[in-house]
Tab-separated table of C-alpha atoms (C1' of nucleotides) in Angstrom:
chain	number	residue	atom	x	y	z
A	246	UNK	CA	0.064	4.182	0.242
A	247	UNK	CA	-0.344	2.937	3.759
A	248	UNK	CA	1.740	-0.116	4.482
A	249	UNK	CA	-0.063	-3.107	5.909
A	250	UNK	CA	1.652	-3.828	9.220
A	251	UNK	CA	-0.428	-6.751	10.352
A	252	UNK	CA	2.098	-9.416	9.476
A	253	UNK	CA	4.830	-7.643	11.404
A	254	UNK	CA	2.575	-6.834	14.363
A	255	UNK	CA	1.133	-10.270	14.744
A	256	UNK	CA	4.503	-11.978	14.465
A	257	UNK	CA	5.715	-9.809	17.293
A	258	UNK	CA	2.729	-10.668	19.433
A	259	UNK	CA	2.911	-14.386	18.709
A	260	UNK	CA	6.514	-14.497	19.866
A	261	UNK	CA	5.508	-12.841	23.117
A	262	UNK	CA	2.723	-15.385	23.471
A	263	UNK	CA	5.196	-18.231	23.013
A	264	UNK	CA	7.043	-16.848	26.030
A	265	UNK	CA	4.022	-16.635	28.280
A	266	UNK	CA	1.642	-18.939	30.047
A	267	UNK	CA	-1.557	-18.772	28.077
A	268	UNK	CA	-4.005	-17.220	27.784
A	269	UNK	CA	-3.217	-13.552	27.149
A	270	UNK	CA	-6.033	-11.042	26.875
A	271	UNK	CA	-6.557	-8.731	23.927
A	272	UNK	CA	-5.854	-5.891	26.326
A	273	UNK	CA	-2.428	-7.302	27.214
A	274	UNK	CA	-1.542	-8.013	23.609
A	275	UNK	CA	-2.742	-4.569	22.581
A	276	UNK	CA	-0.244	-3.029	24.980
A	277	UNK	CA	2.534	-5.089	23.428
A	278	UNK	CA	1.405	-4.059	19.953
A	279	UNK	CA	0.832	-0.485	21.107
A	280	UNK	CA	-2.656	-0.484	19.680
A	281	UNK	CA	-6.309	-1.085	20.498
A	282	UNK	CA	-7.714	-4.423	21.760
A	283	UNK	CA	-10.226	-4.470	18.923
A	284	UNK	CA	-7.393	-4.391	16.409
A	285	UNK	CA	-5.898	-7.400	18.168
A	286	UNK	CA	-9.148	-9.357	18.050
A	287	UNK	CA	-9.630	-8.495	14.419
A	288	UNK	CA	-6.250	-9.778	13.358
A	289	UNK	CA	-6.274	-12.788	15.691
A	290	UNK	CA	-9.666	-13.856	14.371
A	291	UNK	CA	-8.021	-14.774	11.079
A	292	UNK	CA	-5.427	-16.914	12.826
A	293	UNK	CA	-8.084	-18.669	14.844
A	294	UNK	CA	-9.862	-19.746	11.672
A	295	UNK	CA	-6.655	-21.429	10.569
A	296	UNK	CA	-6.193	-23.185	13.895
A	297	UNK	CA	-3.101	-21.267	14.972
A	298	UNK	CA	-4.602	-19.676	18.064
A	299	UNK	CA	-7.636	-20.239	20.255
A	300	UNK	CA	-9.745	-17.690	22.110
A	301	UNK	CA	-11.672	-18.096	25.339
A	302	UNK	CA	-14.187	-15.723	26.831
A	303	UNK	CA	-14.870	-14.691	30.379
A	304	UNK	CA	-12.698	-14.819	33.474
A	305	UNK	CA	-9.230	-16.121	32.732
A	306	UNK	CA	-9.967	-15.986	29.032
A	307	UNK	CA	-7.812	-14.629	26.248
A	308	UNK	CA	-5.672	-15.911	23.412
A	309	UNK	CA	-3.587	-19.076	23.301
A	310	UNK	CA	-1.098	-20.297	20.707
A	311	UNK	CA	-2.257	-23.846	19.993
A	312	UNK	CA	0.215	-24.964	17.381
A	313	UNK	CA	3.819	-25.950	17.826
A	314	UNK	CA	5.911	-22.850	16.996
A	315	UNK	CA	8.106	-25.108	14.873
A	316	UNK	CA	5.094	-25.816	12.648
A	317	UNK	CA	3.870	-22.262	12.188
A	318	UNK	CA	5.427	-20.486	9.224
A	319	UNK	CA	5.330	-16.886	8.155
A	320	UNK	CA	3.259	-18.119	5.233
A	321	UNK	CA	0.628	-19.547	7.584
A	322	UNK	CA	0.359	-16.205	9.315
A	323	UNK	CA	0.222	-14.331	6.044
A	324	UNK	CA	-2.631	-16.547	4.921
A	325	UNK	CA	-4.235	-16.152	8.326
A	326	UNK	CA	-4.544	-12.408	7.939
A	327	UNK	CA	-6.271	-12.911	4.612
A	328	UNK	CA	-3.325	-12.996	2.197
A	329	UNK	CA	-3.356	-9.246	1.545
A	330	UNK	CA	-1.656	-7.771	-1.537
A	331	UNK	CA	2.127	-8.097	-1.362
A	332	UNK	CA	3.030	-5.298	-3.736
A	333	UNK	CA	2.607	-1.566	-3.559
A	334	UNK	CA	2.694	-1.259	-7.337
A	335	UNK	CA	0.205	-2.539	-9.833
A	336	UNK	CA	-1.888	-1.895	-12.894
A	337	UNK	CA	-4.163	1.033	-13.307
A	338	UNK	CA	-6.997	-0.773	-15.065
A	339	UNK	CA	-7.836	-4.420	-14.677
A	340	UNK	CA	-9.229	-4.789	-18.208
A	341	UNK	CA	-8.236	-1.817	-20.362
A	342	UNK	CA	-9.567	-1.390	-23.883
A	343	UNK	CA	-6.183	-0.417	-25.269
A	344	UNK	CA	-4.273	-3.439	-26.577
A	345	UNK	CA	-0.938	-1.870	-25.687
A	346	UNK	CA	-2.039	-1.347	-22.127
A	347	UNK	CA	-3.317	-4.910	-21.874
A	348	UNK	CA	0.027	-6.153	-23.058
A	349	UNK	CA	1.940	-3.999	-20.576
A	350	UNK	CA	-0.316	-5.143	-17.785
A	351	UNK	CA	0.215	-8.776	-18.681
A	352	UNK	CA	3.991	-8.440	-18.527
A	353	UNK	CA	3.926	-6.508	-15.277
A	354	UNK	CA	1.452	-8.923	-13.729
A	355	UNK	CA	3.473	-11.988	-14.592
A	356	UNK	CA	6.657	-10.366	-13.307
A	357	UNK	CA	5.032	-9.475	-10.023
A	358	UNK	CA	3.349	-12.824	-9.755
A	359	UNK	CA	6.663	-14.618	-10.122
A	360	UNK	CA	8.252	-12.390	-7.504
A	361	UNK	CA	5.299	-12.934	-5.181
A	362	UNK	CA	5.561	-16.685	-5.518
A	363	UNK	CA	9.221	-16.556	-4.545
A	364	UNK	CA	8.498	-14.308	-1.586
A	365	UNK	CA	5.788	-16.637	-0.312
A	366	UNK	CA	8.174	-19.550	-0.698
A	367	UNK	CA	10.663	-17.772	1.515
A	368	UNK	CA	7.854	-17.113	3.982
A	369	UNK	CA	7.400	-20.866	4.185
A	370	UNK	CA	10.927	-21.338	5.423
A	371	UNK	CA	10.562	-19.046	8.428
A	372	UNK	CA	8.898	-20.577	11.478
A	373	UNK	CA	7.979	-19.042	14.797
A	374	UNK	CA	10.443	-21.395	16.478
A	375	UNK	CA	13.300	-20.211	14.264
A	376	UNK	CA	12.505	-16.601	14.973
A	377	UNK	CA	12.227	-17.396	18.648
A	378	UNK	CA	15.597	-19.111	18.853
A	379	UNK	CA	17.170	-16.531	16.592
A	380	UNK	CA	16.251	-13.674	18.845
A	381	UNK	CA	17.339	-15.608	21.923
A	382	UNK	CA	20.784	-15.874	20.438
A	383	UNK	CA	20.776	-12.159	19.736
A	384	UNK	CA	19.835	-11.475	23.319
A	385	UNK	CA	22.357	-13.953	24.689
A	386	UNK	CA	19.606	-15.925	26.401
A	387	UNK	CA	19.502	-19.716	26.854
A	388	UNK	CA	17.743	-21.934	24.286
A	389	UNK	CA	13.997	-21.787	24.425
A	390	UNK	CA	11.622	-24.049	26.323
A	391	UNK	CA	7.982	-23.815	25.305
A	392	UNK	CA	5.610	-21.895	27.570
A	393	UNK	CA	8.098	-21.168	30.297
A	394	UNK	CA	7.128	-18.048	32.220
A	395	UNK	CA	9.136	-15.046	31.283
A	396	UNK	CA	8.603	-11.344	31.753
A	397	UNK	CA	7.801	-9.307	28.641
B	382	UNK	CA	-3.601	0.509	0.637
B	383	UNK	CA	-3.644	2.389	-2.601
B	384	UNK	CA	-1.530	0.798	-5.272
B	385	UNK	CA	0.991	2.965	-7.043
B	386	UNK	CA	0.102	2.760	-10.746
B	387	UNK	CA	2.740	5.064	-12.145
B	388	UNK	CA	5.025	2.330	-13.424
B	389	UNK	CA	2.197	0.689	-15.313
B	390	UNK	CA	0.822	3.977	-16.640
B	391	UNK	CA	4.090	5.369	-17.818
B	392	UNK	CA	5.117	2.159	-19.527
B	393	UNK	CA	1.887	2.266	-21.441
B	394	UNK	CA	2.462	5.857	-22.492
B	395	UNK	CA	6.091	5.303	-23.479
B	396	UNK	CA	5.094	2.494	-25.802
B	397	UNK	CA	2.591	4.785	-27.472
B	398	UNK	CA	5.315	7.414	-27.785
B	399	UNK	CA	7.601	4.906	-29.466
B	400	UNK	CA	4.898	4.507	-32.111
B	401	UNK	CA	4.460	8.208	-32.797
B	402	UNK	CA	6.343	11.046	-34.347
B	403	UNK	CA	7.529	13.153	-31.451
B	404	UNK	CA	6.717	15.294	-29.645
B	405	UNK	CA	3.444	14.401	-27.921
B	406	UNK	CA	1.784	16.939	-25.642
B	407	UNK	CA	0.848	16.251	-22.037
B	408	UNK	CA	-2.755	16.658	-23.143
B	409	UNK	CA	-2.439	13.875	-25.714
B	410	UNK	CA	-0.638	11.548	-23.325
B	411	UNK	CA	-3.189	12.313	-20.618
B	412	UNK	CA	-5.939	11.047	-22.907
B	413	UNK	CA	-4.031	7.835	-23.486
B	414	UNK	CA	-3.484	7.443	-19.738
B	415	UNK	CA	-7.058	8.534	-19.039
B	416	UNK	CA	-5.891	11.111	-16.563
B	417	UNK	CA	-4.956	14.761	-16.169
B	418	UNK	CA	-2.104	16.494	-18.065
B	419	UNK	CA	-0.566	17.615	-14.778
B	420	UNK	CA	-0.245	14.007	-13.677
B	421	UNK	CA	1.575	13.284	-16.935
B	422	UNK	CA	4.011	16.149	-16.425
B	423	UNK	CA	4.627	15.100	-12.865
B	424	UNK	CA	5.556	11.566	-13.739
B	425	UNK	CA	7.465	12.469	-16.914
B	426	UNK	CA	9.548	14.980	-14.986
B	427	UNK	CA	11.257	12.087	-13.215
B	428	UNK	CA	12.095	10.402	-16.499
B	429	UNK	CA	13.459	13.621	-17.920
B	430	UNK	CA	15.933	13.878	-15.055
B	431	UNK	CA	17.274	10.466	-16.011
B	432	UNK	CA	17.593	11.383	-19.675
B	433	UNK	CA	14.855	9.074	-20.932
B	434	UNK	CA	12.567	11.761	-22.313
B	435	UNK	CA	12.873	15.408	-23.236
B	436	UNK	CA	10.283	18.156	-22.969
B	437	UNK	CA	9.849	21.260	-25.105
B	438	UNK	CA	7.627	24.203	-24.414
B	439	UNK	CA	5.522	26.358	-26.702
B	440	UNK	CA	4.067	25.656	-30.136
B	441	UNK	CA	4.907	22.192	-31.381
B	442	UNK	CA	6.261	21.300	-27.973
B	443	UNK	CA	5.628	18.211	-25.907
B	444	UNK	CA	7.412	15.045	-24.842
B	445	UNK	CA	9.942	13.017	-26.817
B	446	UNK	CA	11.520	9.665	-26.077
B	447	UNK	CA	15.238	10.327	-26.486
B	448	UNK	CA	16.739	6.959	-25.673
B	449	UNK	CA	16.768	3.830	-27.780
B	450	UNK	CA	13.850	1.669	-26.582
B	451	UNK	CA	16.266	-1.260	-26.532
B	452	UNK	CA	18.293	0.541	-23.862
B	453	UNK	CA	15.444	1.541	-21.570
B	454	UNK	CA	14.603	-1.049	-18.951
B	455	UNK	CA	11.719	-1.328	-16.549
B	456	UNK	CA	14.290	-0.672	-13.855
B	457	UNK	CA	15.231	2.657	-15.424
B	458	UNK	CA	11.604	3.709	-15.418
B	459	UNK	CA	11.103	2.523	-11.857
B	460	UNK	CA	14.083	4.598	-10.772
B	461	UNK	CA	12.785	7.469	-12.866
B	462	UNK	CA	9.557	7.684	-10.922
B	463	UNK	CA	11.567	7.867	-7.701
B	464	UNK	CA	11.960	4.188	-6.801
B	465	UNK	CA	8.772	4.040	-4.710
B	466	UNK	CA	8.218	1.243	-2.164
B	467	UNK	CA	7.735	-2.130	-3.834
B	468	UNK	CA	5.879	-3.852	-1.039
B	469	UNK	CA	2.490	-3.283	0.511
B	470	UNK	CA	3.581	-4.889	3.755
B	471	UNK	CA	6.132	-3.647	6.232
B	472	UNK	CA	7.083	-2.978	9.802
B	473	UNK	CA	4.991	-1.006	12.156
B	474	UNK	CA	7.837	0.827	13.908
B	475	UNK	CA	11.166	1.670	12.380
B	476	UNK	CA	13.063	1.474	15.680
B	477	UNK	CA	10.966	-0.227	18.354
B	478	UNK	CA	12.115	-0.447	21.956
B	479	UNK	CA	11.088	-4.071	22.295
B	480	UNK	CA	13.960	-6.432	21.460
B	481	UNK	CA	11.576	-9.070	20.153
B	482	UNK	CA	10.006	-6.593	17.789
B	483	UNK	CA	13.400	-5.424	16.573
B	484	UNK	CA	14.324	-9.003	15.840
B	485	UNK	CA	11.094	-9.676	13.959
B	486	UNK	CA	11.535	-6.500	11.966
B	487	UNK	CA	15.078	-7.443	11.034
B	488	UNK	CA	13.991	-10.820	9.679
B	489	UNK	CA	11.055	-9.402	7.783
B	490	UNK	CA	13.145	-6.575	6.389
B	491	UNK	CA	15.863	-8.847	5.119
B	492	UNK	CA	13.318	-11.201	3.561
B	493	UNK	CA	11.596	-8.343	1.767
B	494	UNK	CA	14.863	-6.786	0.760
B	495	UNK	CA	16.014	-10.026	-0.855
B	496	UNK	CA	12.730	-10.342	-2.712
B	497	UNK	CA	12.946	-6.724	-3.787
B	498	UNK	CA	16.433	-7.190	-5.151
B	499	UNK	CA	15.272	-10.117	-7.248
B	500	UNK	CA	12.288	-8.185	-8.522
B	501	UNK	CA	14.455	-5.250	-9.556
B	502	UNK	CA	16.816	-7.666	-11.311
B	503	UNK	CA	13.908	-8.958	-13.348
B	504	UNK	CA	12.946	-5.362	-14.104
B	505	UNK	CA	16.388	-4.948	-15.622
B	506	UNK	CA	15.705	-7.668	-18.165
B	507	UNK	CA	12.593	-6.019	-19.593
B	508	UNK	CA	13.213	-3.279	-22.152
B	509	UNK	CA	10.776	-1.033	-23.956
B	510	UNK	CA	11.852	-2.640	-27.213
B	511	UNK	CA	11.046	-6.135	-25.942
B	512	UNK	CA	7.633	-5.031	-24.769
B	513	UNK	CA	7.077	-3.288	-28.064
B	514	UNK	CA	7.940	-6.289	-30.177
B	515	UNK	CA	6.107	-8.602	-27.823
B	516	UNK	CA	2.856	-6.788	-28.225
B	517	UNK	CA	3.289	-6.513	-31.961
B	518	UNK	CA	3.436	-10.277	-32.111
B	519	UNK	CA	0.303	-10.501	-30.008
B	520	UNK	CA	-1.452	-8.146	-32.394
B	521	UNK	CA	-0.172	-9.894	-35.474
B	522	UNK	CA	1.469	-6.679	-36.675
B	523	UNK	CA	4.742	-6.444	-38.599
B	524	UNK	CA	8.057	-5.963	-36.756
B	525	UNK	CA	8.567	-2.515	-35.347
B	526	UNK	CA	10.227	0.445	-36.995
B	527	UNK	CA	11.046	3.330	-34.701
B	528	UNK	CA	8.904	6.455	-34.850
B	529	UNK	CA	6.663	5.331	-37.656
B	530	UNK	CA	3.291	7.070	-37.468
B	531	UNK	CA	0.536	4.902	-36.118
B	532	UNK	CA	-2.895	5.651	-34.732
B	533	UNK	CA	-3.359	5.125	-31.004
C	187	DG	C1'	-28.727	-15.581	39.163
C	188	DA	C1'	-26.238	-11.323	39.312
C	189	DT	C1'	-21.843	-9.360	38.517
C	190	DT	C1'	-17.615	-9.111	36.262
C	191	DC	C1'	-14.487	-10.230	32.740
C	192	DA	C1'	-13.352	-11.086	28.138
C	193	DT	C1'	-14.233	-11.966	23.287
C	194	DG	C1'	-17.281	-10.921	18.689
C	195	DT	C1'	-18.433	-7.680	15.618
C	196	DA	C1'	-20.738	-3.842	13.376
C	197	DA	C1'	-20.349	0.970	12.544
C	198	DC	C1'	-17.907	4.974	12.481
C	199	DT	C1'	-13.592	8.053	12.593
C	200	DT	C1'	-8.909	9.063	11.626
C	201	DT	C1'	-4.769	8.972	8.969
C	202	DA	C1'	-1.728	8.325	5.104
C	203	DT	C1'	-0.903	8.515	0.437
C	204	DA	C1'	-1.792	8.090	-4.428
C	205	DT	C1'	-4.267	10.518	-7.641
C	206	DG	C1'	-6.871	14.370	-9.537
C	207	DT	C1'	-7.631	19.438	-10.177
C	208	DT	C1'	-7.058	24.432	-10.339
C	209	DA	C1'	-4.318	28.245	-11.011
C	210	DC	C1'	-0.819	30.729	-12.714
C	211	DG	C1'	4.011	31.575	-14.085
C	212	DA	C1'	7.793	30.703	-17.672
C	213	DA	C1'	9.357	29.847	-22.127
C	214	DA	C1'	8.944	29.089	-27.080
C	215	DT	C1'	6.664	29.793	-31.499
C	216	DA	C1'	3.695	32.081	-34.759
D	605	DT	C1'	1.752	40.327	-28.754
D	606	DA	C1'	-1.097	36.240	-28.721
D	607	DT	C1'	-1.043	31.430	-28.360
D	608	DT	C1'	0.711	27.182	-27.034
D	609	DT	C1'	2.798	24.128	-23.918
D	610	DC	C1'	5.507	22.884	-20.019
D	611	DG	C1'	6.657	23.760	-14.603
D	612	DT	C1'	4.966	23.651	-10.322
D	613	DA	C1'	2.694	24.980	-6.114
D	614	DA	C1'	-1.483	24.483	-3.678
D	615	DC	C1'	-5.530	22.321	-2.856
D	616	DA	C1'	-9.216	18.524	-3.357
D	617	DT	C1'	-10.627	13.686	-3.671
D	618	DA	C1'	-10.459	8.672	-3.164
D	619	DT	C1'	-9.092	4.571	-1.054
D	620	DA	C1'	-7.534	1.504	2.426
D	621	DA	C1'	-5.195	0.596	6.836
D	622	DA	C1'	-5.616	1.502	11.451
D	623	DG	C1'	-8.005	3.275	15.405
D	624	DT	C1'	-12.266	3.871	18.202
D	625	DT	C1'	-16.899	3.382	20.145
D	626	DA	C1'	-20.696	0.748	21.337
D	627	DC	C1'	-22.975	-3.072	22.497
D	628	DA	C1'	-24.019	-8.066	22.288
D	629	DT	C1'	-22.512	-12.855	23.719
D	630	DG	C1'	-20.613	-16.111	26.636
D	631	DA	C1'	-17.903	-17.815	30.725
D	632	DA	C1'	-16.236	-17.634	35.442
D	633	DT	C1'	-16.861	-15.922	40.090
D	634	DC	C1'	-19.492	-14.338	43.884
DNA sequence: GATTCATGTAACTTTATATGTTACGAAATA
DNA sequence: TATTTCGTAACATATAAAGTTACATGAATC
């Protein structure tokens, strides 16, 4: 199975955006993500719908983070990319005829659902600001100030 | 991403095996799983290595559950199929050059790892016997007796 | 208003991986 | 020896993420 990397990719990009004067073009962000600008637009479109970023067209256009990094959680971003499946394992048939299989599926589903709920809860505790400050400490840099210019 | 259904499938098959006089051929189990006998052998091979089932060749051969269903947990079966990835989400690059990306990856990894550990712990609490009795209650059937003949 | 820049999005291609299939060898029983 | 059944390599198919191309839309600059 191919892993869905959008959450990881977009987190990375958003942290770069928090360190830059807005707006950043899809082209610029694509270089950071090491991918194609269309992939950037596709994934950012979901965040725009949830009011996390804004896009502007034409000269000087691009993408801008429009919410306070302290208010944006990993959960918000996860929802922004469409809340894709969390687990790589699952049931074969959604509604099997065999009663034994239905019973197995029910147990597995509820187990996974409980684990997923916990994971999403932990996503809620991680904000962009925390990540931002956390990595600054790792890098030995001074505490963050929003939107100060800084080289990638 | 394609979901890995082996855990679900094999659980289903093992519960059928617990209800049958052993051994059951790959052909028979394939019909229960609605798949190909080779797929059955492939997945059962992992369980054999961990001493959960035994295989015999030739006339009257097939697969036999050789551990007490009360001692076989979901975790054992998960390990038996090779402990495949639990999550459908993950990092893009294992070892990125960008420090920000490394930091993001580290946070995401540790979050997923913690969730995975909890999930595996819950797998350890589910045994074949519990599933077996649980579904009997659902079906209104009498309490289980090991290896009693029963139609699929 | 024409040109350039940048997003919006549909359509298609590529890639990865789980699953399915074919083929044939090895071992056990009748 | 013939039949049954597993063991396994090799190949085919299906699905979904990611990548790419193409072109339309809108905004800023000239």
